[in-house]
Amino acid sequence: MELTDLLDIAAKERQARPPHLIRCCTAAGCLSAGSAAVLDRLRGAVHDEGLTERVGVAAVGCMRLCCQGPLVRVDSPVASSGTEGVGMKEELYQRVTPDDAGSIVGGFNGGTVTANKGDLNSAFFQLQSSVILENSGRVEPERIETYIAAEGYQSLHRVLRNFTPAQVVEEITRSGLRGRGGAAYPTGVKWATVAKNPGEKKYVVCNADEGDPGAFMNRSVLESDPHRVLEGMAIAGYAIGANQGYIYVRGEYPLAVQRLHTAIAQAGRLGLLGSHIFSSPFDFRIDLRTGAGAFVCGEETALMASIMGQRGTPTPRPPYPAEHGLWGMPTLLNNVETYANVPTIIRRGADWFASIGTEKNKGTKVFCLTGKVVNTGLVEVPLGTPLRKIVHDIGGGAPDGGTIKAVQTGGPSGGCIPAELFDTPVEYDSLARLGSIMGSGGMIVLDDKNNMVDVARYFMQFCMDESCGKCVPCRAGTVQLHRLLTRILEGRAGAEDVQQLEALCDMVKHTSLCGLGQAAPNPTLSTLRFFRHEYEALLKPGSPAQRMGLPLVAPVSANRPR
Amino acid sequence: MSVVTLTINGQLVSARAGDTILTAAREAGIDIPTLCYVDGLSAHGGCRICLVEIAGSPRLQPACFMKVGEGMEVQTDTERLRGYRRTIVELLFAEGNHICSVCVANGACELQDMAITVGMDHDRFDYIHPNRQVDLSHDRFGIDHNRCILCTRCIRACDELEGAHTWDMAGRGSHSKVITDLNEPWGESQTCTSCGKCFMACPTGAIFQKGDTVAETDHPRAKLEFLVNAREKKQWNV
Ligand SMILES: Cc1cc2nc3c(=O)[nH]c(=O)nc-3n(C[C@H](O)[C@H](O)[C@H](O)COP(=O)(O)O)c2cc1C
Ligand code: SF4
Ligand code: SF4
Ligand code: SF4
Ligand code: FES
Ligand code: FES
């Protein structure tokens, strides 16, 4: 495979494309709403109406407004008045049923389309960016040709031909990209460390374990545009001197696993993975490892143990994976979205990337907006976008006249930002100052019907159930924290229980072995910080003895003869 | 081999590079309490009793794992650490079923000793009273999971010293449990060599030798009869 071959594939793919294109979402959200049948009927209808020459049907990935799925988009060329020739008219249909398919296709033969129209000019679409999701909903995840037609694998070619490994690292460093898995560690620094650490073999690992409740950003990327992640990993492999990559996907994502399998096989067949990529001396292969359903396996040391076939429990760091990772070798571990940024950074340049976002938080971030908000789905915005814009403008505010009270960010490791602070720019550091974290991008909107103690208890239960059990503070501490929260919620607690809750939160946070335990108290602490009144409203007055109705007696020591 | 100098509780200590803080401290006569660590076995880092403060590091670090560094300033016995250690021990007592008065290990138990070391006079947490099992299928040993603190010493001793790897951990979180082979009764284990190294390693009364339990205590009534016969019938031979 040479560059000309790649450009050939791209040209052929573009030529073969009929002028009109119907794109049907086949990511998990829409599939669960029945989009597979819609796709079938669309294809059938195009065939029956004799439109195969004029109209193509593409099985694409997520188009962001998942709550209105199945989504179908129709692109039609329109003659524009200017000099540019043909423009594109895009139409969105939502909650499409299989029976709507006929009418959508009939539209090309002059029929009336009765399917529900969506609004592509709404704030939800207009206020969003497209970097990580630039191909999502456009390319067909199961056909590598469509990715190549979208300039795919050209960045890999470019680094192999024009960059030294050190220059790749330099480019990533200059872009200001920070890890998207939660800890926001500067990606360039991490790459440089792994590149410099000596080792006879090195590994590239992609963390696709995404276990936070309410988060599905990584899943969407893998299901909609898997090649982008493979290309990012191969570039990383070249930069740090690795020939082997692993993608650790959670087993609960069967569609992502299947599409990755297909993508790896297709890239291998074209020589874009494997030996002598683009006739260079660079070899790189990628294998999949599937998790068996443990949140803790997203933690890097547990993840590596799991890849090596051991029980997925964390080990104390240092040593860090960059020095002592898989089989003791220097290992680069990044999140799906981190790798997904890489091909674009190489294609458009570090300066372009660094021009997006804020001073210390470059680029865009994909969020999963869920909960009590009108538009739920995927949202990509520049870092530093105020929370209000995401929740109220893009998200469309609360449904059914409710009042939004807070947004939970960062899942079980994060916290709740109250509505008064919605002008906060969403970036790693500002959220951390509020006692929350951006995490991997989950955003759960809460309204006035959500009791914050209940929210805190929900996340504590999650951490308790997902604790690996290795260290005492997390294993036994979360159990006690959960009991305390339950006692408060059930109205059986007094002020002293809240004191104990706070003391134990402090202890679990500071003594647990890994990030799971260290962050488990965060949702509780942040609701205590901003919604303490909700806790206090549930407390019973008096001392424990008074609450049990015991008679007041003088202290024991005073009665006892000396 | 290079040597580094550090201070532990203000005391200047020299240590071999690559040693852990725990080793360096113990060689200098400074005791750091430990529960899951045993000399000769790999470090586990799970009990968190040995956490120490290192100046300039935002995180507490386990002394049994953390390597010494040049110029490191370590504190092993601050008010804060003492508080955390006591909480850890309280959490351990609350999560199992520990009734010392009828325990094989009563008086010879590292968990009990640790409770005394950290000054635990009562437990501030709710006892969970978990439903745990006892396995007496092995002919020489028994395991009472009610007293297990999940320190994995048995697992490491069996794997690293005996090479049998009979023990392992199953389940997760508060449902974790040490198992023999593939969660089969210990007595039916194909790999157990009956060497007793797990028993030697266990800090509590969880793994015990048969015959040691209170219930098995032999009350030699025949001795009384012998004495009576000796006194009254002057019979000295049995
Ligand atoms: C309990 C726990 C779960 C985690 N889960 C994930 C996950 O699902 N995906 C992920 O990318 N990082 C996860 N992380 C963070 C990883 O340990 C690691 O920091 C990250 O993958 C590094 O990649 P990055 O530098 O690209 O962010 C988790 C951390 C902890 C403590
Ligand atoms: S903090 Fe929790 S998940 Fe992490 S090692 Fe400890 S018990 Fe396991
Ligand atoms: S194992 Fe130790 S602490 Fe537990 S009951 Fe026995 S003596 Fe008491
Ligand atoms: S049986 Fe004993 S040695 Fe094994 S984990 Fe339990 S307490 Fe530790
Ligand atoms: S899954 Fe179809 S739009 Fe998101
Ligand atoms: S002795 Fe160090 S963590 Fe248990």
mmCIF file with all atom_site columns, N, CA and C in Angstrom, chain A residues 293-294 311 316-318 465-473 475-477 479-480 483 487 500 504 506-507 510-513 518, chain B residues 44-48 51 59-61 65 80 84 87-88 91-92 94-95 124-126 128 149-150 169 171-174 176:
data_model
loop_
_atom_site.group_PDB
_atom_site.id
_atom_site.type_symbol
_atom_site.label_atom_id
_atom_site.label_alt_id
_atom_site.label_comp_id
_atom_site.label_asym_id
_atom_site.label_entity_id
_atom_site.label_seq_id
_atom_site.pdbx_PDB_ins_code
_atom_site.Cartn_x
_atom_site.Cartn_y
_atom_site.Cartn_z
_atom_site.occupancy
_atom_site.B_iso_or_equiv
_atom_site.pdbx_formal_charge
_atom_site.auth_seq_id
_atom_site.auth_comp_id
_atom_site.auth_asym_id
_atom_site.auth_atom_id
_atom_site.pdbx_PDB_model_num
ATOM 1   N N  . GLY A 1 293 ? -16.773 -7.183  32.705 1.00 0.00 ? 293 GLY A N  1
ATOM 2   C CA . GLY A 1 293 ? -17.787 -6.472  33.467 1.00 0.00 ? 293 GLY A CA 1
ATOM 3   C C  . GLY A 1 293 ? -17.359 -6.024  34.838 1.00 0.00 ? 293 GLY A C  1
ATOM 4   N N  . ALA A 1 294 ? -16.237 -5.322  34.936 1.00 0.00 ? 294 ALA A N  1
ATOM 5   C CA . ALA A 1 294 ? -15.828 -4.753  36.216 1.00 0.00 ? 294 ALA A CA 1
ATOM 6   C C  . ALA A 1 294 ? -15.380 -3.318  35.973 1.00 0.00 ? 294 ALA A C  1
ATOM 7   N N  . ARG A 1 311 ? -6.281  -11.570 37.640 1.00 0.00 ? 311 ARG A N  1
ATOM 8   C CA . ARG A 1 311 ? -7.437  -10.944 38.269 1.00 0.00 ? 311 ARG A CA 1
ATOM 9   C C  . ARG A 1 311 ? -7.286  -9.426  38.154 1.00 0.00 ? 311 ARG A C  1
ATOM 10  N N  . PRO A 1 316 ? -0.370  -0.639  43.600 1.00 0.00 ? 316 PRO A N  1
ATOM 11  C CA . PRO A 1 316 ? 0.051   0.730   43.902 1.00 0.00 ? 316 PRO A CA 1
ATOM 12  C C  . PRO A 1 316 ? 0.987   1.277   42.826 1.00 0.00 ? 316 PRO A C  1
ATOM 13  N N  . ARG A 1 317 ? 0.818   2.576   42.528 1.00 0.00 ? 317 ARG A N  1
ATOM 14  C CA . ARG A 1 317 ? 1.735   3.272   41.624 1.00 0.00 ? 317 ARG A CA 1
ATOM 15  C C  . ARG A 1 317 ? 2.466   4.297   42.454 1.00 0.00 ? 317 ARG A C  1
ATOM 16  N N  . PRO A 1 318 ? 3.736   4.636   42.260 1.00 0.00 ? 318 PRO A N  1
ATOM 17  C CA . PRO A 1 318 ? 4.641   4.027   41.305 1.00 0.00 ? 318 PRO A CA 1
ATOM 18  C C  . PRO A 1 318 ? 4.864   2.541   41.592 1.00 0.00 ? 318 PRO A C  1
ATOM 19  N N  . ASP A 1 465 ? -20.528 -1.722  45.091 1.00 0.00 ? 465 ASP A N  1
ATOM 20  C CA . ASP A 1 465 ? -20.696 -2.937  44.285 1.00 0.00 ? 465 ASP A CA 1
ATOM 21  C C  . ASP A 1 465 ? -19.495 -3.178  43.379 1.00 0.00 ? 465 ASP A C  1
ATOM 22  N N  . GLU A 1 466 ? -18.844 -2.106  42.956 1.00 0.00 ? 466 GLU A N  1
ATOM 23  C CA . GLU A 1 466 ? -17.749 -2.253  41.994 1.00 0.00 ? 466 GLU A CA 1
ATOM 24  C C  . GLU A 1 466 ? -16.376 -2.297  42.652 1.00 0.00 ? 466 GLU A C  1
ATOM 25  N N  . SER A 1 467 ? -16.298 -2.040  43.953 1.00 0.00 ? 467 SER A N  1
ATOM 26  C CA . SER A 1 467 ? -15.016 -2.125  44.651 1.00 0.00 ? 467 SER A CA 1
ATOM 27  C C  . SER A 1 467 ? -14.413 -3.502  44.402 1.00 0.00 ? 467 SER A C  1
ATOM 28  N N  . CYS A 1 468 ? -13.123 -3.544  44.123 1.00 0.00 ? 468 CYS A N  1
ATOM 29  C CA . CYS A 1 468 ? -12.528 -4.850  43.839 1.00 0.00 ? 468 CYS A CA 1
ATOM 30  C C  . CYS A 1 468 ? -12.311 -5.630  45.120 1.00 0.00 ? 468 CYS A C  1
ATOM 31  N N  . GLY A 1 469 ? -12.256 -4.928  46.245 1.00 0.00 ? 469 GLY A N  1
ATOM 32  C CA . GLY A 1 469 ? -12.113 -5.614  47.519 1.00 0.00 ? 469 GLY A CA 1
ATOM 33  C C  . GLY A 1 469 ? -10.679 -5.765  47.974 1.00 0.00 ? 469 GLY A C  1
ATOM 34  N N  . LYS A 1 470 ? -9.748  -5.214  47.217 1.00 0.00 ? 470 LYS A N  1
ATOM 35  C CA . LYS A 1 470 ? -8.352  -5.413  47.594 1.00 0.00 ? 470 LYS A CA 1
ATOM 36  C C  . LYS A 1 470 ? -7.998  -4.611  48.845 1.00 0.00 ? 470 LYS A C  1
ATOM 37  N N  . CYS A 1 471 ? -8.419  -3.347  48.892 1.00 0.00 ? 471 CYS A N  1
ATOM 38  C CA . CYS A 1 471 ? -7.994  -2.547  50.045 1.00 0.00 ? 471 CYS A CA 1
ATOM 39  C C  . CYS A 1 471 ? -9.159  -2.279  50.992 1.00 0.00 ? 471 CYS A C  1
ATOM 40  N N  . VAL A 1 472 ? -8.823  -2.196  52.269 1.00 0.00 ? 472 VAL A N  1
ATOM 41  C CA . VAL A 1 472 ? -9.845  -2.127  53.313 1.00 0.00 ? 472 VAL A CA 1
ATOM 42  C C  . VAL A 1 472 ? -10.712 -0.857  53.237 1.00 0.00 ? 472 VAL A C  1
ATOM 43  N N  . PRO A 1 473 ? -10.109 0.336   53.057 1.00 0.00 ? 473 PRO A N  1
ATOM 44  C CA . PRO A 1 473 ? -10.952 1.540   53.108 1.00 0.00 ? 473 PRO A CA 1
ATOM 45  C C  . PRO A 1 473 ? -12.066 1.522   52.072 1.00 0.00 ? 473 PRO A C  1
ATOM 46  N N  . ARG A 1 475 ? -13.191 -1.298  50.302 1.00 0.00 ? 475 ARG A N  1
ATOM 47  C CA . ARG A 1 475 ? -14.045 -2.482  50.427 1.00 0.00 ? 475 ARG A CA 1
ATOM 48  C C  . ARG A 1 475 ? -15.028 -2.340  51.599 1.00 0.00 ? 475 ARG A C  1
ATOM 49  N N  . ALA A 1 476 ? -14.493 -2.019  52.771 1.00 0.00 ? 476 ALA A N  1
ATOM 50  C CA . ALA A 1 476 ? -15.353 -1.963  53.955 1.00 0.00 ? 476 ALA A CA 1
ATOM 51  C C  . ALA A 1 476 ? -15.886 -0.552  54.195 1.00 0.00 ? 476 ALA A C  1
ATOM 52  N N  . GLY A 1 477 ? -15.118 0.468   53.770 1.00 0.00 ? 477 GLY A N  1
ATOM 53  C CA . GLY A 1 477 ? -15.537 1.847   53.998 1.00 0.00 ? 477 GLY A CA 1
ATOM 54  C C  . GLY A 1 477 ? -16.763 2.229   53.190 1.00 0.00 ? 477 GLY A C  1
ATOM 55  N N  . VAL A 1 479 ? -19.084 0.310   52.239 1.00 0.00 ? 479 VAL A N  1
ATOM 56  C CA . VAL A 1 479 ? -20.242 -0.363  52.836 1.00 0.00 ? 479 VAL A CA 1
ATOM 57  C C  . VAL A 1 479 ? -20.799 0.490   53.975 1.00 0.00 ? 479 VAL A C  1
ATOM 58  N N  . GLN A 1 480 ? -19.900 0.997   54.810 1.00 0.00 ? 480 GLN A N  1
ATOM 59  C CA . GLN A 1 480 ? -20.348 1.826   55.942 1.00 0.00 ? 480 GLN A CA 1
ATOM 60  C C  . GLN A 1 480 ? -20.888 3.167   55.457 1.00 0.00 ? 480 GLN A C  1
ATOM 61  N N  . ARG A 1 483 ? -24.330 2.598   54.288 1.00 0.00 ? 483 ARG A N  1
ATOM 62  C CA . ARG A 1 483 ? -25.258 2.433   55.415 1.00 0.00 ? 483 ARG A CA 1
ATOM 63  C C  . ARG A 1 483 ? -25.619 3.782   56.028 1.00 0.00 ? 483 ARG A C  1
ATOM 64  N N  . ARG A 1 487 ? -29.244 5.429   56.209 1.00 0.00 ? 487 ARG A N  1
ATOM 65  C CA . ARG A 1 487 ? -29.845 5.817   57.484 1.00 0.00 ? 487 ARG A CA 1
ATOM 66  C C  . ARG A 1 487 ? -30.349 7.269   57.415 1.00 0.00 ? 487 ARG A C  1
ATOM 67  N N  . GLN A 1 500 ? -19.952 11.569  61.225 1.00 0.00 ? 500 GLN A N  1
ATOM 68  C CA . GLN A 1 500 ? -19.234 10.324  60.948 1.00 0.00 ? 500 GLN A CA 1
ATOM 69  C C  . GLN A 1 500 ? -19.092 10.124  59.432 1.00 0.00 ? 500 GLN A C  1
ATOM 70  N N  . LEU A 1 504 ? -15.506 9.675   57.614 1.00 0.00 ? 504 LEU A N  1
ATOM 71  C CA . LEU A 1 504 ? -15.207 8.455   56.879 1.00 0.00 ? 504 LEU A CA 1
ATOM 72  C C  . LEU A 1 504 ? -14.930 8.768   55.396 1.00 0.00 ? 504 LEU A C  1
ATOM 73  N N  . ASP A 1 506 ? -13.455 11.405  54.333 1.00 0.00 ? 506 ASP A N  1
ATOM 74  C CA . ASP A 1 506 ? -12.070 11.882  54.319 1.00 0.00 ? 506 ASP A CA 1
ATOM 75  C C  . ASP A 1 506 ? -11.100 10.705  54.371 1.00 0.00 ? 506 ASP A C  1
ATOM 76  N N  . MET A 1 507 ? -11.412 9.734   55.208 1.00 0.00 ? 507 MET A N  1
ATOM 77  C CA . MET A 1 507 ? -10.506 8.601   55.380 1.00 0.00 ? 507 MET A CA 1
ATOM 78  C C  . MET A 1 507 ? -10.451 7.734   54.107 1.00 0.00 ? 507 MET A C  1
ATOM 79  N N  . HIS A 1 510 ? -8.483  9.393   51.270 1.00 0.00 ? 510 HIS A N  1
ATOM 80  C CA . HIS A 1 510 ? -7.036  9.523   51.405 1.00 0.00 ? 510 HIS A CA 1
ATOM 81  C C  . HIS A 1 510 ? -6.287  8.221   51.614 1.00 0.00 ? 510 HIS A C  1
ATOM 82  N N  . THR A 1 511 ? -6.996  7.144   51.912 1.00 0.00 ? 511 THR A N  1
ATOM 83  C CA . THR A 1 511 ? -6.251  5.915   52.197 1.00 0.00 ? 511 THR A CA 1
ATOM 84  C C  . THR A 1 511 ? -6.493  4.805   51.169 1.00 0.00 ? 511 THR A C  1
ATOM 85  N N  . SER A 1 512 ? -7.459  4.968   50.276 1.00 0.00 ? 512 SER A N  1
ATOM 86  C CA . SER A 1 512 ? -7.720  3.893   49.327 1.00 0.00 ? 512 SER A CA 1
ATOM 87  C C  . SER A 1 512 ? -6.575  3.740   48.335 1.00 0.00 ? 512 SER A C  1
ATOM 88  N N  . LEU A 1 513 ? -6.483  2.530   47.805 1.00 0.00 ? 513 LEU A N  1
ATOM 89  C CA . LEU A 1 513 ? -5.349  2.210   46.932 1.00 0.00 ? 513 LEU A CA 1
ATOM 90  C C  . LEU A 1 513 ? -5.480  2.859   45.558 1.00 0.00 ? 513 LEU A C  1
ATOM 91  N N  . GLN A 1 518 ? -10.508 6.229   46.073 1.00 0.00 ? 518 GLN A N  1
ATOM 92  C CA . GLN A 1 518 ? -10.116 7.617   46.359 1.00 0.00 ? 518 GLN A CA 1
ATOM 93  C C  . GLN A 1 518 ? -11.203 8.598   45.929 1.00 0.00 ? 518 GLN A C  1
ATOM 94  N N  . HIS B 2 44  ? 1.619   -6.582  49.122 1.00 0.00 ? 44  HIS B N  1
ATOM 95  C CA . HIS B 2 44  ? 0.260   -6.631  48.603 1.00 0.00 ? 44  HIS B CA 1
ATOM 96  C C  . HIS B 2 44  ? -0.333  -5.221  48.536 1.00 0.00 ? 44  HIS B C  1
ATOM 97  N N  . GLY B 2 45  ? -0.113  -4.447  49.568 1.00 0.00 ? 45  GLY B N  1
ATOM 98  C CA . GLY B 2 45  ? -0.584  -3.054  49.548 1.00 0.00 ? 45  GLY B CA 1
ATOM 99  C C  . GLY B 2 45  ? -2.057  -2.882  49.795 1.00 0.00 ? 45  GLY B C  1
ATOM 100 N N  . GLY B 2 46  ? -2.715  -3.869  50.393 1.00 0.00 ? 46  GLY B N  1
ATOM 101 C CA . GLY B 2 46  ? -4.169  -3.815  50.523 1.00 0.00 ? 46  GLY B CA 1
ATOM 102 C C  . GLY B 2 46  ? -4.689  -3.308  51.856 1.00 0.00 ? 46  GLY B C  1
ATOM 103 N N  . CYS B 2 47  ? -3.962  -3.565  52.952 1.00 0.00 ? 47  CYS B N  1
ATOM 104 C CA . CYS B 2 47  ? -4.563  -3.240  54.254 1.00 0.00 ? 47  CYS B CA 1
ATOM 105 C C  . CYS B 2 47  ? -4.481  -1.760  54.560 1.00 0.00 ? 47  CYS B C  1
ATOM 106 N N  . ARG B 2 48  ? -3.519  -1.066  54.022 1.00 0.00 ? 48  ARG B N  1
ATOM 107 C CA . ARG B 2 48  ? -3.334  0.379   54.158 1.00 0.00 ? 48  ARG B CA 1
ATOM 108 C C  . ARG B 2 48  ? -2.935  0.811   55.573 1.00 0.00 ? 48  ARG B C  1
ATOM 109 N N  . LEU B 2 51  ? 0.410   3.035   55.748 1.00 0.00 ? 51  LEU B N  1
ATOM 110 C CA . LEU B 2 51  ? 0.500   4.301   55.005 1.00 0.00 ? 51  LEU B CA 1
ATOM 111 C C  . LEU B 2 51  ? 1.333   5.311   55.788 1.00 0.00 ? 51  LEU B C  1
ATOM 112 N N  . ARG B 2 59  ? -0.241  12.343  48.060 1.00 0.00 ? 59  ARG B N  1
ATOM 113 C CA . ARG B 2 59  ? -0.846  11.059  48.421 1.00 0.00 ? 59  ARG B CA 1
ATOM 114 C C  . ARG B 2 59  ? -0.097  10.404  49.558 1.00 0.00 ? 59  ARG B C  1
ATOM 115 N N  . LEU B 2 60  ? -0.821  9.727   50.415 1.00 0.00 ? 60  LEU B N  1
ATOM 116 C CA . LEU B 2 60  ? -0.177  8.857   51.387 1.00 0.00 ? 60  LEU B CA 1
ATOM 117 C C  . LEU B 2 60  ? 0.328   7.644   50.617 1.00 0.00 ? 60  LEU B C  1
ATOM 118 N N  . GLN B 2 61  ? 1.431   7.075   51.058 1.00 0.00 ? 61  GLN B N  1
ATOM 119 C CA . GLN B 2 61  ? 1.982   5.930   50.331 1.00 0.00 ? 61  GLN B CA 1
ATOM 120 C C  . GLN B 2 61  ? 2.190   4.759   51.270 1.00 0.00 ? 61  GLN B C  1
ATOM 121 N N  . PHE B 2 65  ? 5.421   -0.804  50.068 1.00 0.00 ? 65  PHE B N  1
ATOM 122 C CA . PHE B 2 65  ? 5.555   -0.789  48.617 1.00 0.00 ? 65  PHE B CA 1
ATOM 123 C C  . PHE B 2 65  ? 6.520   0.284   48.152 1.00 0.00 ? 65  PHE B C  1
ATOM 124 N N  . ARG B 2 80  ? -2.904  12.265  62.192 1.00 0.00 ? 80  ARG B N  1
ATOM 125 C CA . ARG B 2 80  ? -3.785  11.898  61.094 1.00 0.00 ? 80  ARG B CA 1
ATOM 126 C C  . ARG B 2 80  ? -3.653  10.404  60.761 1.00 0.00 ? 80  ARG B C  1
ATOM 127 N N  . TYR B 2 84  ? -6.449  7.346   60.924 1.00 0.00 ? 84  TYR B N  1
ATOM 128 C CA . TYR B 2 84  ? -6.796  6.469   59.803 1.00 0.00 ? 84  TYR B CA 1
ATOM 129 C C  . TYR B 2 84  ? -6.577  5.008   60.172 1.00 0.00 ? 84  TYR B C  1
ATOM 130 N N  . THR B 2 87  ? -9.323  3.703   62.216 1.00 0.00 ? 87  THR B N  1
ATOM 131 C CA . THR B 2 87  ? -10.531 3.489   61.404 1.00 0.00 ? 87  THR B CA 1
ATOM 132 C C  . THR B 2 87  ? -10.427 2.203   60.593 1.00 0.00 ? 87  THR B C  1
ATOM 133 N N  . ILE B 2 88  ? -9.243  1.943   60.041 1.00 0.00 ? 88  ILE B N  1
ATOM 134 C CA . ILE B 2 88  ? -9.070  0.704   59.263 1.00 0.00 ? 88  ILE B CA 1
ATOM 135 C C  . ILE B 2 88  ? -9.372  -0.519  60.121 1.00 0.00 ? 88  ILE B C  1
ATOM 136 N N  . LEU B 2 91  ? -13.031 -0.832  60.770 1.00 0.00 ? 91  LEU B N  1
ATOM 137 C CA . LEU B 2 91  ? -13.736 -1.312  59.575 1.00 0.00 ? 91  LEU B CA 1
ATOM 138 C C  . LEU B 2 91  ? -13.572 -2.820  59.431 1.00 0.00 ? 91  LEU B C  1
ATOM 139 N N  . LEU B 2 92  ? -12.367 -3.320  59.751 1.00 0.00 ? 92  LEU B N  1
ATOM 140 C CA . LEU B 2 92  ? -12.117 -4.758  59.636 1.00 0.00 ? 92  LEU B CA 1
ATOM 141 C C  . LEU B 2 92  ? -12.966 -5.533  60.633 1.00 0.00 ? 92  LEU B C  1
ATOM 142 N N  . ALA B 2 94  ? -15.771 -4.586  61.912 1.00 0.00 ? 94  ALA B N  1
ATOM 143 C CA . ALA B 2 94  ? -17.195 -4.462  61.595 1.00 0.00 ? 94  ALA B CA 1
ATOM 144 C C  . ALA B 2 94  ? -17.592 -5.308  60.394 1.00 0.00 ? 94  ALA B C  1
ATOM 145 N N  . GLU B 2 95  ? -16.651 -5.576  59.474 1.00 0.00 ? 95  GLU B N  1
ATOM 146 C CA . GLU B 2 95  ? -17.049 -6.295  58.260 1.00 0.00 ? 95  GLU B CA 1
ATOM 147 C C  . GLU B 2 95  ? -17.043 -7.813  58.402 1.00 0.00 ? 95  GLU B C  1
ATOM 148 N N  . ARG B 2 124 ? -16.781 2.141   66.186 1.00 0.00 ? 124 ARG B N  1
ATOM 149 C CA . ARG B 2 124 ? -17.790 3.177   65.926 1.00 0.00 ? 124 ARG B CA 1
ATOM 150 C C  . ARG B 2 124 ? -18.717 2.805   64.771 1.00 0.00 ? 124 ARG B C  1
ATOM 151 N N  . PHE B 2 125 ? -18.405 1.706   64.083 1.00 0.00 ? 125 PHE B N  1
ATOM 152 C CA . PHE B 2 125 ? -19.221 1.365   62.915 1.00 0.00 ? 125 PHE B CA 1
ATOM 153 C C  . PHE B 2 125 ? -20.202 0.247   63.229 1.00 0.00 ? 125 PHE B C  1
ATOM 154 N N  . ASP B 2 126 ? -21.255 0.188   62.421 1.00 0.00 ? 126 ASP B N  1
ATOM 155 C CA . ASP B 2 126 ? -22.230 -0.893  62.540 1.00 0.00 ? 126 ASP B CA 1
ATOM 156 C C  . ASP B 2 126 ? -21.567 -2.219  62.188 1.00 0.00 ? 126 ASP B C  1
ATOM 157 N N  . ILE B 2 128 ? -21.646 -5.557  60.430 1.00 0.00 ? 128 ILE B N  1
ATOM 158 C CA . ILE B 2 128 ? -22.409 -5.955  59.243 1.00 0.00 ? 128 ILE B CA 1
ATOM 159 C C  . ILE B 2 128 ? -23.016 -7.354  59.419 1.00 0.00 ? 128 ILE B C  1
ATOM 160 N N  . ILE B 2 149 ? -9.642  -11.574 57.076 1.00 0.00 ? 149 ILE B N  1
ATOM 161 C CA . ILE B 2 149 ? -9.572  -10.134 56.790 1.00 0.00 ? 149 ILE B CA 1
ATOM 162 C C  . ILE B 2 149 ? -9.097  -9.888  55.355 1.00 0.00 ? 149 ILE B C  1
ATOM 163 N N  . LEU B 2 150 ? -9.076  -10.929 54.530 1.00 0.00 ? 150 LEU B N  1
ATOM 164 C CA . LEU B 2 150 ? -8.794  -10.814 53.090 1.00 0.00 ? 150 LEU B CA 1
ATOM 165 C C  . LEU B 2 150 ? -7.435  -10.192 52.801 1.00 0.00 ? 150 LEU B C  1
ATOM 166 N N  . MET B 2 169 ? -8.386  -15.621 45.238 1.00 0.00 ? 169 MET B N  1
ATOM 167 C CA . MET B 2 169 ? -9.472  -14.758 45.671 1.00 0.00 ? 169 MET B CA 1
ATOM 168 C C  . MET B 2 169 ? -10.609 -14.878 44.669 1.00 0.00 ? 169 MET B C  1
ATOM 169 N N  . GLY B 2 171 ? -14.803 -13.473 43.828 1.00 0.00 ? 171 GLY B N  1
ATOM 170 C CA . GLY B 2 171 ? -15.758 -12.417 44.155 1.00 0.00 ? 171 GLY B CA 1
ATOM 171 C C  . GLY B 2 171 ? -15.077 -11.069 44.216 1.00 0.00 ? 171 GLY B C  1
ATOM 172 N N  . ARG B 2 172 ? -15.864 -10.033 44.473 1.00 0.00 ? 172 ARG B N  1
ATOM 173 C CA . ARG B 2 172 ? -15.225 -8.736  44.601 1.00 0.00 ? 172 ARG B CA 1
ATOM 174 C C  . ARG B 2 172 ? -15.907 -7.917  45.703 1.00 0.00 ? 172 ARG B C  1
ATOM 175 N N  . GLY B 2 173 ? -15.260 -6.821  46.062 1.00 0.00 ? 173 GLY B N  1
ATOM 176 C CA . GLY B 2 173 ? -15.781 -5.944  47.103 1.00 0.00 ? 173 GLY B CA 1
ATOM 177 C C  . GLY B 2 173 ? -16.006 -6.721  48.387 1.00 0.00 ? 173 GLY B C  1
ATOM 178 N N  . SER B 2 174 ? -17.107 -6.406  49.065 1.00 0.00 ? 174 SER B N  1
ATOM 179 C CA . SER B 2 174 ? -17.350 -7.065  50.345 1.00 0.00 ? 174 SER B CA 1
ATOM 180 C C  . SER B 2 174 ? -17.759 -8.525  50.148 1.00 0.00 ? 174 SER B C  1
ATOM 181 N N  . SER B 2 176 ? -15.810 -10.541 48.492 1.00 0.00 ? 176 SER B N  1
ATOM 182 C CA . SER B 2 176 ? -14.559 -11.262 48.226 1.00 0.00 ? 176 SER B CA 1
ATOM 183 C C  . SER B 2 176 ? -14.422 -12.431 49.198 1.00 0.00 ? 176 SER B C  1
#
